[in-house]
JSON list of C-alpha atoms in Angstrom, two decimals:
[
{"chain": "Q", "resi": 391, "resn": "UNK", "atom": "CA", "xyz": [-3.88, 31.16, -95.25]},
{"chain": "Q", "resi": 392, "resn": "UNK", "atom": "CA", "xyz": [-7.39, 30.50, -93.92]},
{"chain": "Q", "resi": 393, "resn": "UNK", "atom": "CA", "xyz": [-7.47, 27.19, -95.75]},
{"chain": "Q", "resi": 394, "resn": "UNK", "atom": "CA", "xyz": [-4.14, 26.23, -94.19]},
{"chain": "Q", "resi": 395, "resn": "UNK", "atom": "CA", "xyz": [-5.44, 26.97, -90.70]},
{"chain": "Q", "resi": 396, "resn": "UNK", "atom": "CA", "xyz": [-8.60, 25.01, -91.47]},
{"chain": "Q", "resi": 397, "resn": "UNK", "atom": "CA", "xyz": [-6.54, 21.99, -92.48]},
{"chain": "Q", "resi": 398, "resn": "UNK", "atom": "CA", "xyz": [-4.36, 22.29, -89.38]},
{"chain": "Q", "resi": 399, "resn": "UNK", "atom": "CA", "xyz": [-7.45, 22.58, -87.17]},
{"chain": "Q", "resi": 400, "resn": "UNK", "atom": "CA", "xyz": [-8.96, 19.47, -88.73]},
{"chain": "Q", "resi": 401, "resn": "UNK", "atom": "CA", "xyz": [-5.80, 17.49, -87.98]},
{"chain": "Q", "resi": 402, "resn": "UNK", "atom": "CA", "xyz": [-5.67, 18.82, -84.39]},
{"chain": "Q", "resi": 403, "resn": "UNK", "atom": "CA", "xyz": [-9.31, 17.90, -83.75]},
{"chain": "Q", "resi": 404, "resn": "UNK", "atom": "CA", "xyz": [-8.74, 14.43, -85.16]},
{"chain": "Q", "resi": 405, "resn": "UNK", "atom": "CA", "xyz": [-5.79, 13.82, -82.86]},
{"chain": "Q", "resi": 406, "resn": "UNK", "atom": "CA", "xyz": [-7.81, 15.12, -79.91]},
{"chain": "Q", "resi": 407, "resn": "UNK", "atom": "CA", "xyz": [-10.55, 12.58, -80.67]},
{"chain": "Q", "resi": 408, "resn": "UNK", "atom": "CA", "xyz": [-7.97, 9.78, -80.62]},
{"chain": "Q", "resi": 409, "resn": "UNK", "atom": "CA", "xyz": [-6.68, 10.48, -77.11]},
{"chain": "Q", "resi": 410, "resn": "UNK", "atom": "CA", "xyz": [-7.52, 7.58, -74.84]},
{"chain": "Q", "resi": 411, "resn": "UNK", "atom": "CA", "xyz": [-9.54, 8.34, -71.73]},
{"chain": "Q", "resi": 412, "resn": "UNK", "atom": "CA", "xyz": [-7.53, 6.58, -69.06]},
{"chain": "Q", "resi": 413, "resn": "UNK", "atom": "CA", "xyz": [-10.11, 4.95, -66.83]},
{"chain": "Q", "resi": 414, "resn": "UNK", "atom": "CA", "xyz": [-9.45, 3.73, -63.33]},
{"chain": "Q", "resi": 415, "resn": "UNK", "atom": "CA", "xyz": [-9.19, 0.00, -62.83]},
{"chain": "Q", "resi": 416, "resn": "UNK", "atom": "CA", "xyz": [-12.61, -1.55, -62.34]},
{"chain": "Q", "resi": 417, "resn": "UNK", "atom": "CA", "xyz": [-13.58, -2.36, -58.77]},
{"chain": "Q", "resi": 418, "resn": "UNK", "atom": "CA", "xyz": [-15.40, -5.69, -58.70]},
{"chain": "Q", "resi": 419, "resn": "UNK", "atom": "CA", "xyz": [-18.01, -5.88, -55.95]},
{"chain": "Q", "resi": 420, "resn": "UNK", "atom": "CA", "xyz": [-19.23, -9.20, -54.60]},
{"chain": "Q", "resi": 421, "resn": "UNK", "atom": "CA", "xyz": [-21.97, -9.93, -52.07]},
{"chain": "Q", "resi": 422, "resn": "UNK", "atom": "CA", "xyz": [-22.67, -7.13, -49.58]},
{"chain": "Q", "resi": 423, "resn": "UNK", "atom": "CA", "xyz": [-24.85, -8.97, -47.06]},
{"chain": "Q", "resi": 424, "resn": "UNK", "atom": "CA", "xyz": [-22.13, -9.70, -44.50]},
{"chain": "Q", "resi": 425, "resn": "UNK", "atom": "CA", "xyz": [-23.02, -10.67, -40.93]},
{"chain": "Q", "resi": 426, "resn": "UNK", "atom": "CA", "xyz": [-21.10, -11.72, -37.83]},
{"chain": "Q", "resi": 427, "resn": "UNK", "atom": "CA", "xyz": [-20.99, -15.48, -37.28]},
{"chain": "Q", "resi": 428, "resn": "UNK", "atom": "CA", "xyz": [-18.80, -15.49, -34.18]},
{"chain": "Q", "resi": 429, "resn": "UNK", "atom": "CA", "xyz": [-17.11, -12.79, -32.11]},
{"chain": "Q", "resi": 430, "resn": "UNK", "atom": "CA", "xyz": [-18.07, -9.85, -29.94]},
{"chain": "Q", "resi": 431, "resn": "UNK", "atom": "CA", "xyz": [-18.74, -7.42, -32.78]},
{"chain": "Q", "resi": 432, "resn": "UNK", "atom": "CA", "xyz": [-21.57, -6.09, -34.92]},
{"chain": "Q", "resi": 433, "resn": "UNK", "atom": "CA", "xyz": [-21.60, -4.90, -38.53]},
{"chain": "Q", "resi": 434, "resn": "UNK", "atom": "CA", "xyz": [-23.51, -2.14, -40.27]},
{"chain": "Q", "resi": 435, "resn": "UNK", "atom": "CA", "xyz": [-23.75, -1.95, -44.06]},
{"chain": "Q", "resi": 436, "resn": "UNK", "atom": "CA", "xyz": [-22.14, 1.22, -45.40]},
{"chain": "Q", "resi": 437, "resn": "UNK", "atom": "CA", "xyz": [-24.16, 3.71, -47.43]},
{"chain": "Q", "resi": 438, "resn": "UNK", "atom": "CA", "xyz": [-23.63, 3.89, -51.21]},
{"chain": "Q", "resi": 439, "resn": "UNK", "atom": "CA", "xyz": [-21.84, 7.22, -50.73]},
{"chain": "Q", "resi": 440, "resn": "UNK", "atom": "CA", "xyz": [-19.51, 5.70, -48.14]},
{"chain": "Q", "resi": 441, "resn": "UNK", "atom": "CA", "xyz": [-18.82, 2.72, -50.42]},
{"chain": "Q", "resi": 442, "resn": "UNK", "atom": "CA", "xyz": [-17.94, 5.11, -53.25]},
{"chain": "Q", "resi": 443, "resn": "UNK", "atom": "CA", "xyz": [-15.50, 6.91, -50.95]},
{"chain": "Q", "resi": 444, "resn": "UNK", "atom": "CA", "xyz": [-13.99, 3.56, -49.98]},
{"chain": "Q", "resi": 445, "resn": "UNK", "atom": "CA", "xyz": [-13.52, 2.62, -53.65]},
{"chain": "Q", "resi": 446, "resn": "UNK", "atom": "CA", "xyz": [-11.76, 5.93, -54.29]},
{"chain": "Q", "resi": 447, "resn": "UNK", "atom": "CA", "xyz": [-9.41, 5.18, -51.40]},
{"chain": "Q", "resi": 448, "resn": "UNK", "atom": "CA", "xyz": [-8.73, 1.74, -52.89]},
{"chain": "Q", "resi": 449, "resn": "UNK", "atom": "CA", "xyz": [-7.75, 3.27, -56.23]},
{"chain": "Q", "resi": 450, "resn": "UNK", "atom": "CA", "xyz": [-5.71, 6.07, -54.64]},
{"chain": "Q", "resi": 451, "resn": "UNK", "atom": "CA", "xyz": [-3.68, 3.51, -52.65]},
{"chain": "Q", "resi": 452, "resn": "UNK", "atom": "CA", "xyz": [-3.68, 0.85, -55.35]},
{"chain": "Q", "resi": 453, "resn": "UNK", "atom": "CA", "xyz": [0.12, 0.50, -55.55]},
{"chain": "Q", "resi": 454, "resn": "UNK", "atom": "CA", "xyz": [0.47, -0.34, -51.86]},
{"chain": "Q", "resi": 455, "resn": "UNK", "atom": "CA", "xyz": [-2.61, -2.58, -51.84]},
{"chain": "Q", "resi": 456, "resn": "UNK", "atom": "CA", "xyz": [-1.62, -4.64, -54.88]},
{"chain": "Q", "resi": 457, "resn": "UNK", "atom": "CA", "xyz": [1.86, -5.12, -53.42]},
{"chain": "Q", "resi": 458, "resn": "UNK", "atom": "CA", "xyz": [0.35, -6.37, -50.16]},
{"chain": "Q", "resi": 459, "resn": "UNK", "atom": "CA", "xyz": [-2.05, -8.68, -52.02]},
{"chain": "Q", "resi": 460, "resn": "UNK", "atom": "CA", "xyz": [0.66, -10.03, -54.34]},
{"chain": "Q", "resi": 461, "resn": "UNK", "atom": "CA", "xyz": [-1.11, -9.02, -57.58]},
{"chain": "Q", "resi": 462, "resn": "UNK", "atom": "CA", "xyz": [-0.29, -6.61, -60.41]},
{"chain": "Q", "resi": 463, "resn": "UNK", "atom": "CA", "xyz": [-3.60, -4.75, -60.33]},
{"chain": "Q", "resi": 464, "resn": "UNK", "atom": "CA", "xyz": [-7.08, -4.94, -58.84]},
{"chain": "Q", "resi": 465, "resn": "UNK", "atom": "CA", "xyz": [-8.83, -6.44, -61.87]},
{"chain": "Q", "resi": 466, "resn": "UNK", "atom": "CA", "xyz": [-8.52, -9.99, -60.50]},
{"chain": "Q", "resi": 467, "resn": "UNK", "atom": "CA", "xyz": [-9.75, -9.07, -57.02]},
{"chain": "Q", "resi": 468, "resn": "UNK", "atom": "CA", "xyz": [-13.38, -8.97, -55.90]},
{"chain": "Q", "resi": 469, "resn": "UNK", "atom": "CA", "xyz": [-14.39, -6.90, -52.88]},
{"chain": "Q", "resi": 470, "resn": "UNK", "atom": "CA", "xyz": [-17.07, -8.28, -50.58]},
{"chain": "Q", "resi": 471, "resn": "UNK", "atom": "CA", "xyz": [-18.89, -6.64, -47.72]},
{"chain": "Q", "resi": 472, "resn": "UNK", "atom": "CA", "xyz": [-18.10, -2.92, -47.30]},
{"chain": "Q", "resi": 473, "resn": "UNK", "atom": "CA", "xyz": [-19.32, -2.95, -43.70]},
{"chain": "Q", "resi": 474, "resn": "UNK", "atom": "CA", "xyz": [-18.58, -0.89, -40.61]},
{"chain": "Q", "resi": 475, "resn": "UNK", "atom": "CA", "xyz": [-17.40, -3.24, -37.85]},
{"chain": "Q", "resi": 476, "resn": "UNK", "atom": "CA", "xyz": [-18.16, -2.07, -34.33]},
{"chain": "Q", "resi": 477, "resn": "UNK", "atom": "CA", "xyz": [-16.86, -3.46, -31.07]},
{"chain": "Q", "resi": 478, "resn": "UNK", "atom": "CA", "xyz": [-13.92, -3.25, -28.68]},
{"chain": "Q", "resi": 479, "resn": "UNK", "atom": "CA", "xyz": [-10.41, -4.16, -29.80]},
{"chain": "Q", "resi": 480, "resn": "UNK", "atom": "CA", "xyz": [-6.89, -2.97, -28.98]},
{"chain": "Q", "resi": 481, "resn": "UNK", "atom": "CA", "xyz": [-3.25, -3.98, -29.28]},
{"chain": "Q", "resi": 482, "resn": "UNK", "atom": "CA", "xyz": [-3.44, -5.46, -25.79]},
{"chain": "Q", "resi": 483, "resn": "UNK", "atom": "CA", "xyz": [-6.80, -7.12, -26.38]},
{"chain": "Q", "resi": 484, "resn": "UNK", "atom": "CA", "xyz": [-7.21, -8.08, -30.06]},
{"chain": "Q", "resi": 485, "resn": "UNK", "atom": "CA", "xyz": [-10.61, -9.27, -31.21]},
{"chain": "Q", "resi": 486, "resn": "UNK", "atom": "CA", "xyz": [-11.10, -12.27, -33.51]},
{"chain": "Q", "resi": 487, "resn": "UNK", "atom": "CA", "xyz": [-14.28, -12.17, -35.57]},
{"chain": "Q", "resi": 488, "resn": "UNK", "atom": "CA", "xyz": [-15.74, -14.68, -38.03]},
{"chain": "Q", "resi": 489, "resn": "UNK", "atom": "CA", "xyz": [-17.98, -13.16, -40.69]},
{"chain": "Q", "resi": 490, "resn": "UNK", "atom": "CA", "xyz": [-20.57, -14.78, -42.90]},
{"chain": "Q", "resi": 491, "resn": "UNK", "atom": "CA", "xyz": [-19.48, -13.72, -46.41]},
{"chain": "Q", "resi": 492, "resn": "UNK", "atom": "CA", "xyz": [-21.64, -15.31, -49.12]},
{"chain": "Q", "resi": 493, "resn": "UNK", "atom": "CA", "xyz": [-19.71, -16.43, -52.18]},
{"chain": "Q", "resi": 494, "resn": "UNK", "atom": "CA", "xyz": [-16.36, -17.01, -50.50]},
{"chain": "Q", "resi": 495, "resn": "UNK", "atom": "CA", "xyz": [-14.81, -20.47, -50.89]},
{"chain": "Q", "resi": 496, "resn": "UNK", "atom": "CA", "xyz": [-12.33, -22.19, -48.59]},
{"chain": "Q", "resi": 497, "resn": "UNK", "atom": "CA", "xyz": [-9.85, -22.30, -51.51]},
{"chain": "Q", "resi": 498, "resn": "UNK", "atom": "CA", "xyz": [-9.97, -18.53, -51.99]},
{"chain": "Q", "resi": 499, "resn": "UNK", "atom": "CA", "xyz": [-7.26, -16.19, -50.78]},
{"chain": "Q", "resi": 500, "resn": "UNK", "atom": "CA", "xyz": [-8.84, -13.51, -48.61]},
{"chain": "Q", "resi": 501, "resn": "UNK", "atom": "CA", "xyz": [-7.42, -10.36, -47.06]},
{"chain": "Q", "resi": 502, "resn": "UNK", "atom": "CA", "xyz": [-9.34, -7.89, -44.93]},
{"chain": "Q", "resi": 503, "resn": "UNK", "atom": "CA", "xyz": [-8.89, -4.27, -45.94]},
{"chain": "Q", "resi": 504, "resn": "UNK", "atom": "CA", "xyz": [-9.32, -2.05, -42.92]},
{"chain": "Q", "resi": 505, "resn": "UNK", "atom": "CA", "xyz": [-10.09, 1.63, -43.61]},
{"chain": "Q", "resi": 506, "resn": "UNK", "atom": "CA", "xyz": [-8.46, 3.53, -40.77]},
{"chain": "Q", "resi": 507, "resn": "UNK", "atom": "CA", "xyz": [-9.58, 6.87, -39.36]},
{"chain": "Q", "resi": 508, "resn": "UNK", "atom": "CA", "xyz": [-6.80, 8.74, -41.20]},
{"chain": "Q", "resi": 509, "resn": "UNK", "atom": "CA", "xyz": [-8.01, 7.45, -44.57]},
{"chain": "Q", "resi": 510, "resn": "UNK", "atom": "CA", "xyz": [-5.24, 4.88, -45.07]},
{"chain": "Q", "resi": 511, "resn": "UNK", "atom": "CA", "xyz": [-6.06, 1.25, -45.75]},
{"chain": "Q", "resi": 512, "resn": "UNK", "atom": "CA", "xyz": [-4.49, -1.51, -43.68]},
{"chain": "Q", "resi": 513, "resn": "UNK", "atom": "CA", "xyz": [-4.29, -4.98, -45.23]},
{"chain": "Q", "resi": 514, "resn": "UNK", "atom": "CA", "xyz": [-4.93, -7.75, -42.71]},
{"chain": "Q", "resi": 515, "resn": "UNK", "atom": "CA", "xyz": [-4.71, -11.51, -43.36]},
{"chain": "Q", "resi": 516, "resn": "UNK", "atom": "CA", "xyz": [-8.00, -13.39, -43.45]},
{"chain": "Q", "resi": 517, "resn": "UNK", "atom": "CA", "xyz": [-8.83, -17.06, -43.11]},
{"chain": "Q", "resi": 518, "resn": "UNK", "atom": "CA", "xyz": [-11.31, -18.24, -45.74]},
{"chain": "Q", "resi": 519, "resn": "UNK", "atom": "CA", "xyz": [-13.93, -20.88, -45.19]},
{"chain": "Q", "resi": 520, "resn": "UNK", "atom": "CA", "xyz": [-16.92, -21.91, -47.24]},
{"chain": "Q", "resi": 521, "resn": "UNK", "atom": "CA", "xyz": [-18.97, -18.74, -46.90]},
{"chain": "Q", "resi": 522, "resn": "UNK", "atom": "CA", "xyz": [-16.93, -17.34, -44.01]},
{"chain": "Q", "resi": 523, "resn": "UNK", "atom": "CA", "xyz": [-13.92, -15.13, -43.35]},
{"chain": "Q", "resi": 524, "resn": "UNK", "atom": "CA", "xyz": [-12.10, -14.91, -40.02]},
{"chain": "Q", "resi": 525, "resn": "UNK", "atom": "CA", "xyz": [-9.83, -12.04, -39.03]},
{"chain": "Q", "resi": 526, "resn": "UNK", "atom": "CA", "xyz": [-8.18, -10.60, -35.95]},
{"chain": "Q", "resi": 527, "resn": "UNK", "atom": "CA", "xyz": [-8.43, -6.86, -35.24]},
{"chain": "Q", "resi": 528, "resn": "UNK", "atom": "CA", "xyz": [-6.64, -4.44, -32.93]},
{"chain": "Q", "resi": 529, "resn": "UNK", "atom": "CA", "xyz": [-9.01, -1.64, -33.96]},
{"chain": "Q", "resi": 530, "resn": "UNK", "atom": "CA", "xyz": [-12.41, -1.62, -35.61]},
{"chain": "Q", "resi": 531, "resn": "UNK", "atom": "CA", "xyz": [-13.76, 0.53, -38.43]},
{"chain": "Q", "resi": 532, "resn": "UNK", "atom": "CA", "xyz": [-15.05, 0.03, -42.01]},
{"chain": "Q", "resi": 533, "resn": "UNK", "atom": "CA", "xyz": [-13.68, -3.06, -43.75]},
{"chain": "Q", "resi": 534, "resn": "UNK", "atom": "CA", "xyz": [-14.03, -4.89, -47.04]},
{"chain": "Q", "resi": 535, "resn": "UNK", "atom": "CA", "xyz": [-12.91, -8.40, -47.92]},
{"chain": "Q", "resi": 536, "resn": "UNK", "atom": "CA", "xyz": [-10.50, -8.72, -50.87]},
{"chain": "Q", "resi": 537, "resn": "UNK", "atom": "CA", "xyz": [-11.18, -12.13, -52.39]},
{"chain": "Q", "resi": 538, "resn": "UNK", "atom": "CA", "xyz": [-9.11, -13.74, -55.10]},
{"chain": "Q", "resi": 539, "resn": "UNK", "atom": "CA", "xyz": [-8.70, -17.25, -56.46]},
{"chain": "Q", "resi": 540, "resn": "UNK", "atom": "CA", "xyz": [-5.38, -18.90, -55.68]},
{"chain": "Q", "resi": 541, "resn": "UNK", "atom": "CA", "xyz": [-4.35, -18.74, -59.34]},
{"chain": "Q", "resi": 542, "resn": "UNK", "atom": "CA", "xyz": [-4.66, -14.94, -59.34]},
{"chain": "Q", "resi": 543, "resn": "UNK", "atom": "CA", "xyz": [-1.64, -14.51, -57.05]},
{"chain": "Q", "resi": 544, "resn": "UNK", "atom": "CA", "xyz": [1.71, -14.00, -58.74]},
{"chain": "Q", "resi": 545, "resn": "UNK", "atom": "CA", "xyz": [3.66, -17.30, -58.66]},
{"chain": "Q", "resi": 546, "resn": "UNK", "atom": "CA", "xyz": [7.07, -17.36, -56.97]},
{"chain": "Q", "resi": 547, "resn": "UNK", "atom": "CA", "xyz": [10.00, -16.85, -59.34]},
{"chain": "Q", "resi": 548, "resn": "UNK", "atom": "CA", "xyz": [13.48, -18.29, -59.58]},
{"chain": "Q", "resi": 549, "resn": "UNK", "atom": "CA", "xyz": [15.90, -15.78, -57.98]},
{"chain": "Q", "resi": 550, "resn": "UNK", "atom": "CA", "xyz": [18.52, -16.61, -60.64]},
{"chain": "Q", "resi": 551, "resn": "UNK", "atom": "CA", "xyz": [16.09, -16.17, -63.53]},
{"chain": "Q", "resi": 552, "resn": "UNK", "atom": "CA", "xyz": [13.14, -13.99, -62.34]},
{"chain": "Q", "resi": 553, "resn": "UNK", "atom": "CA", "xyz": [11.17, -14.71, -65.51]},
{"chain": "Q", "resi": 554, "resn": "UNK", "atom": "CA", "xyz": [11.22, -18.46, -64.84]},
{"chain": "Q", "resi": 555, "resn": "UNK", "atom": "CA", "xyz": [8.51, -19.66, -62.40]},
{"chain": "Q", "resi": 556, "resn": "UNK", "atom": "CA", "xyz": [9.65, -22.00, -59.67]},
{"chain": "Q", "resi": 557, "resn": "UNK", "atom": "CA", "xyz": [8.84, -25.63, -60.51]},
{"chain": "Q", "resi": 558, "resn": "UNK", "atom": "CA", "xyz": [7.33, -27.79, -57.80]},
{"chain": "Q", "resi": 559, "resn": "UNK", "atom": "CA", "xyz": [10.16, -30.21, -56.94]},
{"chain": "Q", "resi": 560, "resn": "UNK", "atom": "CA", "xyz": [7.64, -32.83, -55.80]},
{"chain": "Q", "resi": 561, "resn": "UNK", "atom": "CA", "xyz": [6.05, -33.00, -59.25]},
{"chain": "Q", "resi": 562, "resn": "UNK", "atom": "CA", "xyz": [8.16, -35.12, -61.67]},
{"chain": "Q", "resi": 563, "resn": "UNK", "atom": "CA", "xyz": [8.94, -33.78, -65.13]},
{"chain": "Q", "resi": 564, "resn": "UNK", "atom": "CA", "xyz": [7.36, -35.84, -67.92]},
{"chain": "Q", "resi": 565, "resn": "UNK", "atom": "CA", "xyz": [9.77, -36.37, -70.80]},
{"chain": "Q", "resi": 566, "resn": "UNK", "atom": "CA", "xyz": [8.06, -39.20, -72.64]},
{"chain": "Q", "resi": 567, "resn": "UNK", "atom": "CA", "xyz": [5.35, -37.80, -74.99]},
{"chain": "Q", "resi": 568, "resn": "UNK", "atom": "CA", "xyz": [3.40, -41.04, -74.61]},
{"chain": "Q", "resi": 569, "resn": "UNK", "atom": "CA", "xyz": [3.16, -40.40, -70.88]},
{"chain": "Q", "resi": 570, "resn": "UNK", "atom": "CA", "xyz": [1.73, -36.90, -71.04]},
{"chain": "Q", "resi": 571, "resn": "UNK", "atom": "CA", "xyz": [-1.15, -36.61, -68.54]},
{"chain": "Q", "resi": 572, "resn": "UNK", "atom": "CA", "xyz": [-4.61, -36.68, -69.99]},
{"chain": "Q", "resi": 573, "resn": "UNK", "atom": "CA", "xyz": [-6.95, -33.74, -69.57]},
{"chain": "Q", "resi": 574, "resn": "UNK", "atom": "CA", "xyz": [-9.46, -36.12, -68.02]},
{"chain": "Q", "resi": 575, "resn": "UNK", "atom": "CA", "xyz": [-6.97, -38.08, -65.92]},
{"chain": "Q", "resi": 576, "resn": "UNK", "atom": "CA", "xyz": [-8.26, -37.84, -62.33]},
{"chain": "Q", "resi": 577, "resn": "UNK", "atom": "CA", "xyz": [-4.65, -37.98, -61.05]},
{"chain": "Q", "resi": 578, "resn": "UNK", "atom": "CA", "xyz": [-3.72, -34.69, -62.68]},
{"chain": "Q", "resi": 579, "resn": "UNK", "atom": "CA", "xyz": [-4.03, -31.36, -60.95]},
{"chain": "Q", "resi": 580, "resn": "UNK", "atom": "CA", "xyz": [-7.45, -29.77, -60.99]},
{"chain": "Q", "resi": 581, "resn": "UNK", "atom": "CA", "xyz": [-7.99, -26.65, -63.03]},
{"chain": "Q", "resi": 582, "resn": "UNK", "atom": "CA", "xyz": [-7.49, -23.36, -61.25]},
{"chain": "Q", "resi": 583, "resn": "UNK", "atom": "CA", "xyz": [-10.66, -22.30, -59.42]},
{"chain": "Q", "resi": 584, "resn": "UNK", "atom": "CA", "xyz": [-12.73, -19.65, -61.09]},
{"chain": "Q", "resi": 585, "resn": "UNK", "atom": "CA", "xyz": [-12.77, -16.13, -59.71]},
{"chain": "Q", "resi": 586, "resn": "UNK", "atom": "CA", "xyz": [-15.75, -15.31, -57.48]},
{"chain": "Q", "resi": 587, "resn": "UNK", "atom": "CA", "xyz": [-18.91, -14.29, -59.29]},
{"chain": "Q", "resi": 588, "resn": "UNK", "atom": "CA", "xyz": [-19.31, -10.55, -59.36]},
{"chain": "Q", "resi": 589, "resn": "UNK", "atom": "CA", "xyz": [-22.53, -8.93, -58.26]},
{"chain": "Q", "resi": 590, "resn": "UNK", "atom": "CA", "xyz": [-21.49, -5.61, -59.72]},
{"chain": "Q", "resi": 591, "resn": "UNK", "atom": "CA", "xyz": [-18.51, -4.66, -61.89]},
{"chain": "Q", "resi": 592, "resn": "UNK", "atom": "CA", "xyz": [-17.61, -1.11, -62.77]},
{"chain": "Q", "resi": 593, "resn": "UNK", "atom": "CA", "xyz": [-17.51, -0.89, -66.58]},
{"chain": "Q", "resi": 594, "resn": "UNK", "atom": "CA", "xyz": [-14.42, 0.09, -68.50]},
{"chain": "Q", "resi": 595, "resn": "UNK", "atom": "CA", "xyz": [-14.66, 3.54, -70.03]},
{"chain": "Q", "resi": 596, "resn": "UNK", "atom": "CA", "xyz": [-11.82, 3.59, -72.53]},
{"chain": "Q", "resi": 597, "resn": "UNK", "atom": "CA", "xyz": [-11.01, 2.08, -75.90]},
{"chain": "Q", "resi": 598, "resn": "UNK", "atom": "CA", "xyz": [-7.78, 2.58, -77.85]},
{"chain": "Q", "resi": 599, "resn": "UNK", "atom": "CA", "xyz": [-8.37, 3.52, -81.48]},
{"chain": "Q", "resi": 600, "resn": "UNK", "atom": "CA", "xyz": [-5.51, 5.94, -81.98]},
{"chain": "Q", "resi": 601, "resn": "UNK", "atom": "CA", "xyz": [-4.17, 4.42, -85.19]},
{"chain": "Q", "resi": 602, "resn": "UNK", "atom": "CA", "xyz": [-7.50, 4.59, -87.02]},
{"chain": "Q", "resi": 603, "resn": "UNK", "atom": "CA", "xyz": [-8.18, 8.17, -85.97]},
{"chain": "Q", "resi": 604, "resn": "UNK", "atom": "CA", "xyz": [-4.67, 9.29, -87.01]},
{"chain": "Q", "resi": 605, "resn": "UNK", "atom": "CA", "xyz": [-5.09, 7.75, -90.47]},
{"chain": "Q", "resi": 606, "resn": "UNK", "atom": "CA", "xyz": [-8.52, 9.36, -90.84]},
{"chain": "Q", "resi": 607, "resn": "UNK", "atom": "CA", "xyz": [-7.14, 12.75, -89.77]},
{"chain": "Q", "resi": 608, "resn": "UNK", "atom": "CA", "xyz": [-4.27, 12.63, -92.22]},
{"chain": "Q", "resi": 609, "resn": "UNK", "atom": "CA", "xyz": [-6.60, 11.64, -95.03]},
{"chain": "Q", "resi": 610, "resn": "UNK", "atom": "CA", "xyz": [-8.95, 14.52, -94.20]},
{"chain": "Q", "resi": 611, "resn": "UNK", "atom": "CA", "xyz": [-6.08, 17.02, -94.13]},
{"chain": "Q", "resi": 612, "resn": "UNK", "atom": "CA", "xyz": [-4.73, 15.75, -97.46]},
{"chain": "Q", "resi": 613, "resn": "UNK", "atom": "CA", "xyz": [-8.17, 16.11, -99.02]},
{"chain": "Q", "resi": 614, "resn": "UNK", "atom": "CA", "xyz": [-8.54, 19.69, -97.80]},
{"chain": "Q", "resi": 615, "resn": "UNK", "atom": "CA", "xyz": [-5.12, 20.65, -99.16]},
{"chain": "Q", "resi": 616, "resn": "UNK", "atom": "CA", "xyz": [-5.87, 19.03, -102.55]},
{"chain": "Q", "resi": 617, "resn": "UNK", "atom": "CA", "xyz": [-9.18, 20.88, -102.86]},
{"chain": "Q", "resi": 618, "resn": "UNK", "atom": "CA", "xyz": [-7.51, 24.14, -101.92]},
{"chain": "Q", "resi": 619, "resn": "UNK", "atom": "CA", "xyz": [-4.82, 23.77, -104.58]},
{"chain": "Q", "resi": 620, "resn": "UNK", "atom": "CA", "xyz": [-7.38, 22.88, -107.27]},
{"chain": "Q", "resi": 621, "resn": "UNK", "atom": "CA", "xyz": [-9.36, 26.03, -106.56]},
{"chain": "Q", "resi": 622, "resn": "UNK", "atom": "CA", "xyz": [-6.20, 28.15, -106.70]},
{"chain": "Q", "resi": 623, "resn": "UNK", "atom": "CA", "xyz": [-5.23, 26.67, -110.09]},
{"chain": "Q", "resi": 624, "resn": "UNK", "atom": "CA", "xyz": [-8.69, 27.37, -111.48]}
]
């Protein structure tokens, strides 16, 4: 009986080792040295502890944020800034501020994530320039800039067939193989812009090896049972 329990325990421990540690999606952090280029506001860099709290809020509200950004998850989004914006703004008197945000390109899609006093995150549209982001605020508090390349946004889909992306009607369909556009043809569309360089990316903490661990566990259990039977027969 003891040998049976030993075999069962070995199998249980093996399965426990194979359980994947489900890690939170990585939060990519871009440049943090954000300043005000234009507008009646000032910015203060948040402390590392405050930034960590902000990241936790991002992950806790990930479903709403990804829906607002038009992406499936946060892995293709880089967050720049993490600054506390101070000034005077209201519904009646909104404040438009242009920030210097190193690393942002005019072709990027930028949204401003506004951490409100109640802990919820408001997604505001931003206007990207080369190294700048402009936004309009009705209240001021900590913000971060969600930056993504245009290709990272989910393409529109055909309402009749949702799995079929909408084709640009202005771009003719090439049917003659001899007229396929060359990769170096300057008239073809440019490649999708690369995602912004990341200054700091949270590492992944999980790896799925369930199948290998299960096989190893079953083999170990079979070996224990075989040894037990041999000793009984002797």
